[in-house]
Coordinates of C-alpha atoms in Angstrom, one line a residue:
X41 CA -26.2 200.8 100.8
X42 CA -23.3 199.7 98.9
X43 CA -23.9 199.9 95.1
X44 CA -22.6 196.8 93.3
X45 CA -21.4 197.2 89.7
X46 CA -24.1 196.8 87.2
X47 CA -22.7 193.8 85.3
X48 CA -22.3 192.2 88.6
X49 CA -26.1 192.7 89.2
X50 CA -26.9 191.0 85.5
X51 CA -24.9 188.0 86.1
X52 CA -26.3 187.4 89.5
X53 CA -30.0 187.2 87.8
X54 CA -28.7 184.5 85.5
X55 CA -27.3 186.3 82.5
X56 CA -25.5 184.3 80.0
X57 CA -21.6 183.9 80.9
X58 CA -18.9 182.1 78.9
X59 CA -18.7 179.0 80.7
X60 CA -22.5 178.7 80.8
X61 CA -22.4 178.9 76.9
X62 CA -19.5 176.5 76.5
X63 CA -21.5 173.7 77.5
X64 CA -24.1 174.2 74.4
X65 CA -24.0 171.9 71.5
X66 CA -20.9 172.9 69.6
X67 CA -21.7 173.8 66.0
X68 CA -19.7 171.3 64.3
X69 CA -20.7 170.1 60.6
X70 CA -21.3 166.6 60.0
X71 CA -18.2 165.9 58.2
X72 CA -16.1 167.3 61.6
X73 CA -13.5 164.7 62.9
X74 CA -14.8 162.8 66.0
X75 CA -11.5 164.0 67.7
X76 CA -12.2 167.8 67.0
X77 CA -15.7 167.3 68.8
X78 CA -14.1 165.4 71.5
X79 CA -11.5 167.9 72.3
X80 CA -13.9 170.9 71.8
X81 CA -16.2 169.3 74.6
X82 CA -13.4 168.5 77.0
X83 CA -12.2 172.4 76.3
X84 CA -15.7 173.3 77.4
X85 CA -15.7 170.6 80.4
X86 CA -12.4 172.1 81.7
X87 CA -13.4 175.9 81.1
X88 CA -16.5 175.3 83.3
X89 CA -14.7 174.1 86.0
X90 CA -11.8 176.6 85.7
X91 CA -9.0 174.6 84.7
X92 CA -8.3 177.0 82.0
X93 CA -4.7 175.6 81.2
X94 CA -6.3 172.3 80.1
X95 CA -9.2 174.2 78.6
X96 CA -6.8 175.8 76.4
X97 CA -4.9 172.5 75.2
X98 CA -8.1 170.8 74.4
X99 CA -9.3 174.1 72.2
X100 CA -5.9 174.1 70.7
X101 CA -6.2 170.7 69.7
X102 CA -9.8 171.0 68.4
X103 CA -8.6 174.0 66.1
X104 CA -5.8 171.9 64.5
X105 CA -8.6 169.5 63.5
X106 CA -11.0 172.1 62.1
X107 CA -9.1 175.2 61.6
X108 CA -11.9 176.6 59.8
X109 CA -14.3 176.5 62.7
X110 CA -14.9 180.2 64.1
X111 CA -16.5 178.8 67.5
X112 CA -13.5 176.8 68.0
X113 CA -11.2 180.0 67.7
X114 CA -13.7 182.1 69.6
X115 CA -13.8 179.9 72.5
X116 CA -9.8 179.7 72.5
X117 CA -9.5 183.5 72.4
X118 CA -12.0 183.5 75.6
X119 CA -10.4 181.5 77.6
X120 CA -6.7 183.0 76.8
X121 CA -8.2 186.2 77.6
X122 CA -9.2 185.1 80.9
X123 CA -5.6 184.1 81.8
X124 CA -4.3 187.3 80.6
X125 CA -2.6 185.7 77.3
X126 CA -3.2 188.8 75.6
X127 CA -1.2 188.2 72.4
X128 CA -2.5 184.8 71.9
X129 CA -6.2 185.8 72.8
X130 CA -5.6 188.7 70.1
X131 CA -4.5 186.2 67.7
X132 CA -7.0 183.6 67.9
X133 CA -10.0 186.4 68.1
X134 CA -8.6 187.5 64.7
X135 CA -8.6 183.8 63.2
X136 CA -12.3 183.8 64.4
X137 CA -13.2 187.2 63.0
X138 CA -11.6 186.5 59.7
X139 CA -13.8 183.2 59.4
X140 CA -16.7 185.0 60.7
X141 CA -16.8 188.8 61.3
X142 CA -19.9 188.2 63.7
X143 CA -18.3 185.9 66.2
X144 CA -19.4 187.0 69.5
X145 CA -16.6 185.3 71.5
X146 CA -14.0 186.8 69.5
X147 CA -15.8 190.1 69.2
X148 CA -16.1 190.6 72.9
X149 CA -12.3 189.6 73.3
X150 CA -11.3 192.1 71.2
X151 CA -13.3 194.7 73.0
X152 CA -11.5 193.8 76.1
X153 CA -8.2 194.1 74.2
X154 CA -9.2 197.4 73.1
X155 CA -10.0 198.9 76.9
X156 CA -6.9 197.4 78.1
X157 CA -5.2 199.8 75.3
X158 CA -7.5 202.7 76.3
X159 CA -8.7 202.4 72.8
X160 CA -12.3 203.1 73.5
X161 CA -13.3 204.2 69.9
X162 CA -12.4 200.4 68.9
X163 CA -13.8 198.8 71.8
X164 CA -17.2 200.9 71.0
X165 CA -17.5 199.9 67.6
X166 CA -17.1 196.1 68.8
X167 CA -19.4 196.2 71.4
X168 CA -22.0 197.8 69.3
X169 CA -21.7 195.0 67.0
X170 CA -22.2 192.6 70.0
X171 CA -25.5 194.2 70.8
X172 CA -26.8 194.4 67.4
X173 CA -26.0 190.6 67.2
X174 CA -27.3 189.7 70.9
X175 CA -30.1 192.4 71.4
X176 CA -32.0 190.7 74.2
X177 CA -28.6 189.9 76.4
X178 CA -29.0 192.3 79.3
X179 CA -25.6 191.7 80.6
X180 CA -24.2 193.0 77.2
X181 CA -26.2 196.0 76.6
X182 CA -25.3 197.1 80.0
X183 CA -21.6 196.4 79.5
X184 CA -22.3 198.5 76.2
X185 CA -23.9 201.4 78.2
X186 CA -20.8 201.4 80.7
X187 CA -18.3 201.6 77.8
X188 CA -20.3 204.4 76.4
X189 CA -20.4 206.3 79.6
X190 CA -16.8 205.7 79.9
X191 CA -16.3 207.5 76.7
X192 CA -18.4 210.4 77.8
X193 CA -21.2 209.5 75.4
X194 CA -23.7 210.0 77.9
X195 CA -26.9 210.5 75.6
X196 CA -26.1 207.2 74.0
X197 CA -25.5 205.3 77.4
X198 CA -29.0 206.8 78.6
X199 CA -30.5 205.2 75.6
X200 CA -28.9 201.8 76.0
X201 CA -29.6 201.6 79.7
X202 CA -33.2 202.7 78.7
X203 CA -33.4 199.5 76.4
X204 CA -31.9 197.5 79.4
X205 CA -34.7 198.7 81.6
X206 CA -37.3 197.4 79.0
X207 CA -35.2 194.0 78.7
X208 CA -35.6 193.4 82.3
X209 CA -38.3 195.6 84.3
X210 CA -37.9 196.2 88.0
X211 CA -34.2 196.3 88.4
X212 CA -33.8 199.4 90.7
X213 CA -29.7 199.4 90.0
X214 CA -30.5 200.0 86.2
X215 CA -33.0 202.9 86.9
X216 CA -30.6 204.5 89.4
X217 CA -27.5 204.5 86.8
X218 CA -29.9 206.1 84.2
X219 CA -31.0 208.6 86.5
X220 CA -27.4 209.6 87.7
X221 CA -26.5 209.9 83.8
X222 CA -29.6 212.1 83.1
X223 CA -28.9 214.2 85.9
X224 CA -25.2 214.3 84.4
X225 CA -26.7 215.8 81.0
X226 CA -29.1 218.2 82.9
X227 CA -32.4 216.5 82.3
X228 CA -33.3 216.7 85.7
X229 CA -37.0 215.9 85.2
X230 CA -36.3 212.8 83.6
X231 CA -33.8 212.0 86.4
X232 CA -36.3 212.7 88.8
X233 CA -38.8 210.4 87.1
X234 CA -36.1 207.6 87.2
X235 CA -35.2 208.2 90.8
X236 CA -39.2 208.0 91.8
X237 CA -39.2 204.4 89.7
X238 CA -36.1 203.5 91.9
X239 CA -37.9 204.4 95.1
X240 CA -41.0 202.5 94.0
X241 CA -38.9 199.2 93.2
X242 CA -36.9 199.9 96.7
X243 CA -38.0 202.2 98.9
X244 CA -34.8 202.1 101.2
X245 CA -32.6 202.6 98.3
X246 CA -30.3 205.2 100.1
X247 CA -28.2 206.3 97.2
X248 CA -31.3 207.2 95.1
X249 CA -32.7 209.0 98.0
X250 CA -29.7 211.1 98.2
X251 CA -29.4 211.6 94.3
X252 CA -33.1 212.4 93.9
X253 CA -32.6 215.1 96.8
X254 CA -29.4 216.4 95.0
X255 CA -31.4 216.8 91.8
X256 CA -34.1 218.8 93.5
X257 CA -31.6 220.6 95.5
X258 CA -30.1 221.7 92.3
X259 CA -33.4 222.8 91.1
X260 CA -34.1 224.9 94.2
X261 CA -37.0 222.5 95.2
X262 CA -35.5 222.8 98.7
X263 CA -38.5 221.4 100.6
X264 CA -38.4 218.3 98.6
X265 CA -34.9 218.0 99.0
X266 CA -35.2 218.3 102.7
X267 CA -38.0 215.4 102.6
X268 CA -35.7 212.9 100.7
X269 CA -32.9 213.8 102.9
X270 CA -35.1 212.9 105.8
X271 CA -36.1 209.9 104.4
X272 CA -32.7 208.7 104.1
X273 CA -32.1 209.6 107.5
X274 CA -34.8 207.2 108.4
X275 CA -33.1 204.5 106.6
X276 CA -29.6 205.2 108.0
X277 CA -29.8 207.4 110.7
X278 CA -26.0 207.4 111.2
X279 CA -25.0 208.5 107.7
X280 CA -22.7 211.6 108.1
X281 CA -23.1 212.5 104.3
X282 CA -27.0 212.6 104.5
X283 CA -26.8 214.8 107.7
X284 CA -24.4 217.1 106.2
X285 CA -26.4 217.7 102.9
X286 CA -29.6 218.1 104.9
X287 CA -27.9 220.5 107.0
X288 CA -27.1 222.6 103.8
X289 CA -30.4 222.6 102.8
X290 CA -31.8 223.5 106.2
X291 CA -29.4 226.6 106.0
X292 CA -31.0 227.5 102.6
X293 CA -34.3 227.1 104.0
X294 CA -33.6 229.4 106.6
X295 CA -34.7 226.8 109.4
X296 CA -32.2 227.6 112.4
X297 CA -33.9 225.5 114.6
X298 CA -33.6 222.0 112.9
X299 CA -30.2 223.2 111.4
X300 CA -28.5 223.9 114.8
X301 CA -29.6 220.7 116.2
X302 CA -28.3 218.9 113.0
X303 CA -24.8 220.5 113.3
X304 CA -24.9 220.0 117.1
X305 CA -25.5 216.1 116.3
X306 CA -22.7 215.9 113.9
X307 CA -20.2 217.9 116.1
X308 CA -20.6 215.9 118.9
X309 CA -19.6 212.6 117.0
X310 CA -17.2 214.2 114.5
X311 CA -15.8 217.6 116.2
X312 CA -13.0 217.6 113.6
X313 CA -15.6 218.3 110.9
X314 CA -14.9 221.7 109.9
X315 CA -17.4 222.0 107.1
X316 CA -20.1 221.3 109.8
X317 CA -18.4 223.5 112.4
X318 CA -18.0 226.4 110.0
X319 CA -21.9 226.1 109.2
X320 CA -22.6 226.1 112.6
X321 CA -20.9 229.5 113.2
X322 CA -22.6 231.0 110.5
X323 CA -26.0 229.9 112.2
X324 CA -24.7 231.3 115.4
X325 CA -24.4 234.7 113.3
X326 CA -27.8 234.4 112.3
X327 CA -28.9 234.2 116.1
X328 CA -26.8 237.2 117.1
X329 CA -24.2 235.0 118.7
X330 CA -21.4 237.1 117.4
X331 CA -18.5 236.0 120.1
X332 CA -19.3 232.4 120.0
X333 CA -19.5 232.3 116.1
X334 CA -16.1 234.0 116.2
X335 CA -14.8 231.8 118.4
X336 CA -15.9 228.6 116.2
X337 CA -14.6 230.3 112.9
X338 CA -11.2 230.6 115.2
X339 CA -11.2 227.1 115.8
X340 CA -11.7 226.0 112.1
X341 CA -9.0 228.3 111.3
X342 CA -6.5 227.1 113.8
X343 CA -7.0 223.5 112.8
X344 CA -7.0 223.8 108.7
X345 CA -5.1 227.0 108.1
X346 CA -5.4 226.7 104.6
X347 CA -9.1 226.8 104.5
X348 CA -10.2 229.9 102.2
X349 CA -13.7 230.2 103.2
X350 CA -13.0 230.5 107.0
X351 CA -11.0 233.6 106.6
X352 CA -13.6 235.2 104.3
X353 CA -16.4 234.7 107.2
X354 CA -13.9 236.0 110.0
X355 CA -12.9 238.9 107.9
X356 CA -16.4 240.0 107.3
X357 CA -17.4 239.4 110.9
X358 CA -14.5 241.7 112.0
X359 CA -15.0 244.3 109.5
X360 CA -18.8 244.5 110.9
X361 CA -17.5 244.8 114.4
X362 CA -15.3 247.5 113.2
X363 CA -12.2 245.8 113.9
X364 CA -10.4 246.8 110.6
X365 CA -7.2 245.7 111.5
X366 CA -8.0 241.9 112.3
X367 CA -10.4 242.2 109.1
X368 CA -7.5 243.1 107.1
X369 CA -5.6 240.3 108.4
X370 CA -8.1 238.0 107.6
X371 CA -8.7 239.3 104.2
X372 CA -5.0 239.2 103.4
X373 CA -4.6 235.5 104.5
X374 CA -7.5 234.8 102.3
X375 CA -5.6 236.5 99.4
X376 CA -2.5 234.4 100.2
X377 CA -4.4 231.4 99.4
X378 CA -6.4 232.9 96.5
X379 CA -4.2 236.1 94.7
X380 CA -7.2 235.9 92.1
X381 CA -9.8 236.8 94.3
X382 CA -10.5 240.2 92.9
X383 CA -13.0 241.0 95.7
X384 CA -10.8 240.2 98.1
X385 CA -8.5 243.0 97.0
X386 CA -11.2 245.4 96.8
X387 CA -12.2 244.7 100.3
X388 CA -8.3 245.0 101.5
X389 CA -8.3 248.2 99.6
X390 CA -11.6 249.6 101.5
X391 CA -9.9 248.3 105.1
X392 CA -6.7 250.3 104.2
X393 CA -8.6 253.4 103.3
X394 CA -10.1 252.9 107.2
X395 CA -6.7 252.2 108.5
X396 CA -5.3 255.5 106.6
X397 CA -3.1 253.7 104.7
X398 CA -4.1 255.3 101.6
X399 CA -1.1 254.2 99.0
X400 CA -1.4 250.6 100.2
X401 CA -5.2 250.9 99.1
X402 CA -4.5 252.3 95.9
X403 CA -1.9 249.2 95.2
X404 CA -5.0 246.8 96.1
X405 CA -7.3 248.4 93.8
X406 CA -4.9 248.3 91.2
X407 CA -4.3 244.6 91.5
X408 CA -8.1 244.2 91.3
X409 CA -8.0 246.1 88.5
X410 CA -5.5 244.0 86.9
X411 CA -7.7 240.8 87.4
X412 CA -11.0 242.9 86.3
X413 CA -10.0 245.4 83.7
X414 CA -13.5 246.2 82.8
X415 CA -14.8 247.0 86.2
X416 CA -15.4 251.0 86.4
X417 CA -15.4 251.0 90.4
X418 CA -11.8 250.2 90.5
X419 CA -10.1 253.2 88.8
X420 CA -12.6 255.5 90.6
X421 CA -11.7 254.2 94.0
X422 CA -8.1 254.8 92.9
X423 CA -9.1 258.2 92.0
X424 CA -10.6 258.9 95.4
X425 CA -7.5 257.9 97.1
X426 CA -5.3 259.9 95.0
X427 CA -7.4 262.8 95.6
X428 CA -7.0 262.4 99.1
X429 CA -3.2 262.2 98.6
X430 CA -3.3 265.3 96.9
X431 CA -2.0 263.6 93.6
X432 CA -4.6 265.2 91.7
X433 CA -3.0 264.7 88.0
X434 CA -3.1 261.1 88.7
X435 CA -6.5 261.1 90.2
X436 CA -7.7 262.7 87.2
X437 CA -6.4 260.1 85.0
X438 CA -8.0 257.3 86.9
X439 CA -11.4 259.1 87.0
X440 CA -11.0 259.4 83.2
X441 CA -10.6 255.8 83.2
X442 CA -13.4 254.9 85.1
X443 CA -15.5 257.4 82.9
X444 CA -14.3 255.4 79.4
X445 CA -15.7 252.1 81.0
X446 CA -18.9 253.8 82.7
X447 CA -19.6 257.1 80.8
X448 CA -21.7 259.6 82.9
X449 CA -21.0 257.9 86.1
X450 CA -21.9 260.8 88.8
X451 CA -19.3 259.7 91.3
X452 CA -16.7 259.5 88.9
X453 CA -17.4 262.9 87.4
X454 CA -17.5 264.3 90.6
X455 CA -14.2 263.1 91.7
X456 CA -12.9 264.5 88.4
X457 CA -14.5 267.8 89.0
X458 CA -12.5 267.9 92.1
X459 CA -9.2 266.6 90.8
X460 CA -9.5 269.3 88.0
X461 CA -10.4 272.3 90.5
X462 CA -7.6 271.4 92.6
X463 CA -5.1 271.8 89.4
X464 CA -6.5 275.2 88.8
X465 CA -8.4 273.9 85.8
X466 CA -12.0 275.8 86.7
X467 CA -13.5 275.3 83.3
X468 CA -12.7 271.6 83.3
X469 CA -14.0 271.2 86.7
X470 CA -17.2 273.3 86.1
X471 CA -17.8 271.0 83.0
X472 CA -17.7 267.4 85.2
X473 CA -19.9 269.3 88.0
X474 CA -22.6 270.7 85.5
X475 CA -22.7 267.0 84.0
X476 CA -23.3 265.6 87.3
X477 CA -26.0 268.1 87.9
X478 CA -27.5 267.4 84.6
X479 CA -27.8 263.6 85.3
X480 CA -28.8 264.3 88.9
X481 CA -30.3 267.8 89.5
X482 CA -30.6 267.1 93.2
X483 CA -26.8 266.1 93.9
X484 CA -26.4 268.5 96.4
X485 CA -22.5 268.1 97.0
X486 CA -22.0 268.9 93.1
X487 CA -24.4 272.0 93.6
X488 CA -22.2 272.8 96.6
X489 CA -18.9 272.3 95.1
X490 CA -19.7 274.0 91.8
X491 CA -21.4 277.0 93.5
X492 CA -18.7 277.8 96.1
X493 CA -15.9 277.3 93.5
X494 CA -17.6 280.0 91.5
X495 CA -17.9 282.1 94.6
X496 CA -14.1 281.7 95.6
X497 CA -13.0 282.5 92.0
X498 CA -15.6 285.4 92.0
X499 CA -16.8 283.9 88.5
X500 CA -20.4 283.3 87.5
X501 CA -21.7 284.6 90.6
X502 CA -25.3 284.7 89.7
X503 CA -25.1 281.2 88.6
X504 CA -23.1 280.3 92.0
X505 CA -26.1 282.0 93.9
X506 CA -28.7 279.7 91.9
X507 CA -26.9 276.7 92.6
X508 CA -26.3 277.2 96.4
X509 CA -29.9 278.3 96.9
X510 CA -30.9 274.8 95.4
X511 CA -28.3 273.3 97.7
X512 CA -29.6 275.1 100.8
X513 CA -33.3 274.0 99.8
X514 CA -32.6 270.5 99.5
X515 CA -30.6 270.7 102.9
X516 CA -31.5 273.6 104.8
X517 CA -30.0 272.7 108.0
X518 CA -26.4 272.0 106.5
X519 CA -24.1 274.5 107.8
X520 CA -21.3 274.1 105.0
X521 CA -24.1 275.1 102.4
X522 CA -25.4 277.8 104.4
X523 CA -22.1 279.1 104.4
X524 CA -21.5 278.7 100.5
X525 CA -24.4 280.6 100.0
X526 CA -23.7 283.5 102.2
X527 CA -20.1 283.5 101.0
X528 CA -21.6 283.8 97.1
X529 CA -23.8 286.4 97.8
X530 CA -21.0 288.4 99.9
X531 CA -18.9 287.8 96.6
X532 CA -21.6 289.3 94.7
X533 CA -21.4 292.7 96.6
X534 CA -24.5 291.8 98.7
X535 CA -23.1 291.7 102.3
X536 CA -26.1 292.5 104.4
X537 CA -27.9 289.7 102.3
X538 CA -25.2 287.3 103.2
X539 CA -25.0 288.2 106.7
X540 CA -28.1 286.2 108.0
X541 CA -26.9 282.9 106.1
X542 CA -23.5 283.1 107.8
X543 CA -24.8 283.4 111.3
X544 CA -27.3 280.5 110.7
X545 CA -24.2 278.7 109.4
X546 CA -22.0 279.3 112.5
X547 CA -25.2 278.3 114.7
X548 CA -24.8 274.8 113.1
X549 CA -21.1 274.6 113.1
X550 CA -19.8 277.0 115.7
X551 CA -16.2 275.8 115.7
X552 CA -15.7 275.8 112.1
X553 CA -12.8 278.0 111.0
X554 CA -13.5 278.7 107.7
X555 CA -17.3 279.6 108.4
X556 CA -15.9 281.9 111.4
X557 CA -13.7 283.6 109.3
X558 CA -16.2 284.2 106.6
X559 CA -18.5 285.8 109.3
X560 CA -15.7 287.9 110.6
X561 CA -15.0 289.2 107.0
X562 CA -18.8 290.1 106.3
X563 CA -19.4 292.0 109.5
X564 CA -16.1 293.6 109.1
X565 CA -17.6 294.5 105.5
X566 CA -20.5 296.0 107.2
X567 CA -18.6 298.2 109.8
X568 CA -19.2 295.7 112.8
X569 CA -15.6 295.7 113.9
X570 CA -16.2 294.3 117.4
X571 CA -18.3 291.5 115.9
X572 CA -15.8 290.6 113.0
X573 CA -12.8 290.7 116.0
X574 CA -15.0 288.1 118.0
X575 CA -15.7 285.9 115.0
X576 CA -11.8 286.0 113.8
X577 CA -10.9 285.0 117.4
X578 CA -13.0 282.0 117.6
X579 CA -11.7 280.8 114.2
X580 CA -8.2 281.3 115.1
X581 CA -8.7 279.2 118.3
X582 CA -10.2 276.7 116.0
X583 CA -7.1 276.7 113.5
X584 CA -4.1 278.4 115.4
X585 CA -1.6 277.9 112.8
X586 CA -3.5 280.0 110.3
X587 CA -1.2 283.4 109.8
X588 CA -4.0 285.2 107.8
X589 CA -6.4 284.7 110.6
X590 CA -4.0 285.7 113.2
X591 CA -3.2 289.0 111.3
X592 CA -6.8 289.6 111.1
X593 CA -7.6 288.8 114.8
X594 CA -4.6 291.1 116.0
X595 CA -6.4 294.3 114.0
X596 CA -7.7 297.1 116.5

């Protein structure tokens, strides 16, 4: 339904207009010259018939005869305004207002002049006075409400439209406009009441059905929103806007069957509608139709290459399919369109890790950190990459930054411990690992790393054994932890007690060169030369470039 301007509606129901007012009895005093009355009457006659030049001539003549009559000047200003003689209209209106500050015609001319000059403050001041002088005039009150809305004085506009609905009950358009303003103000319950009033007056008012549905949608009353959108479709079944909005709500309601039917209807008639095609692709994904969903998204991308959302959806789909290179390309395309998308930079960083592009991953995480400097995850991710690149001093700095932002974070403390240990700062590493264990006593990785670090260094061996016994208790089938415990016992001088742990570790990880070397060392310490040689040779086979192993395996 096409919405007419409120003032047009009001005029159509018979509100006063200048031409109609002009035929009223002119307010001349008894002493007024007969010529003045004749000129004024002729001016009114010509104005009513649209002969504005002749009307101006007669009003000017009347003004000469009675220069102190504000109504003559007001009528003259009104007609001059009609034919855009703005300077003359302004002068005539000023003449009228000097004589009578409450002359309605002159005040309304000044309102129009202020609006033309974009002086809404001046226009509102004059229009407010007009409404005070004519409180029962519906057209003027509606015009005042429209001016208030133009000036973003929405609360006052709502009040004026409320008065208008009391002056003339039953006008759907007035209630609709008031409902729209209430929605803009966030007064959603009142907006819904007004929309319900509109629909009682005019049940097929499509714009009110749409607006009421939108308010309910914003309030997460999705079922009610869908009901109103369906009602709007009953009135106007080919309305694309209604169908698109209903589709959006159906997706939120997870009503995939009706949503698919709605999307298909739209795409059959409007195949270029990329919004609906993208939503249709997401429906296909929900139904497990991954290949078809990808095809639909690629079609949207190809027809609208600057569409940010489609690259995000494609990137996620490709990532889930472990097509990391394609996902990376999609996210990079998204970032070209929106370089400030911090989450996108994080995703690109993760994908670059998968692609073994660690330095590029660090660059992506750095950009994300510049965009969200208080996010502790980003320096943590930088540190993880730097540890893998053996840049342990830089990794330490990154982890320390992460811990400044989120003190006590076990993951960052664990990474910090690794970075310190690899720089031979065993005390600093132990401090970090102990803090991890303090926060999370069952953090098996920290238990193992700290215990094995002590065993390798030959330090705090009793503590090392206790830590590794807890690790093995938590994960008794983990070959690496079994190896660590056996090695700590061996380093504490308990080779016989260590051997069963190493043999069990080798059963779980039969090709691990470190475990096999440890097993050979312990067998050798126990005088089992043949067993030691067998273990060392297996270790050398797994790590043929290891010179120390080669030397051990070559012994007789």
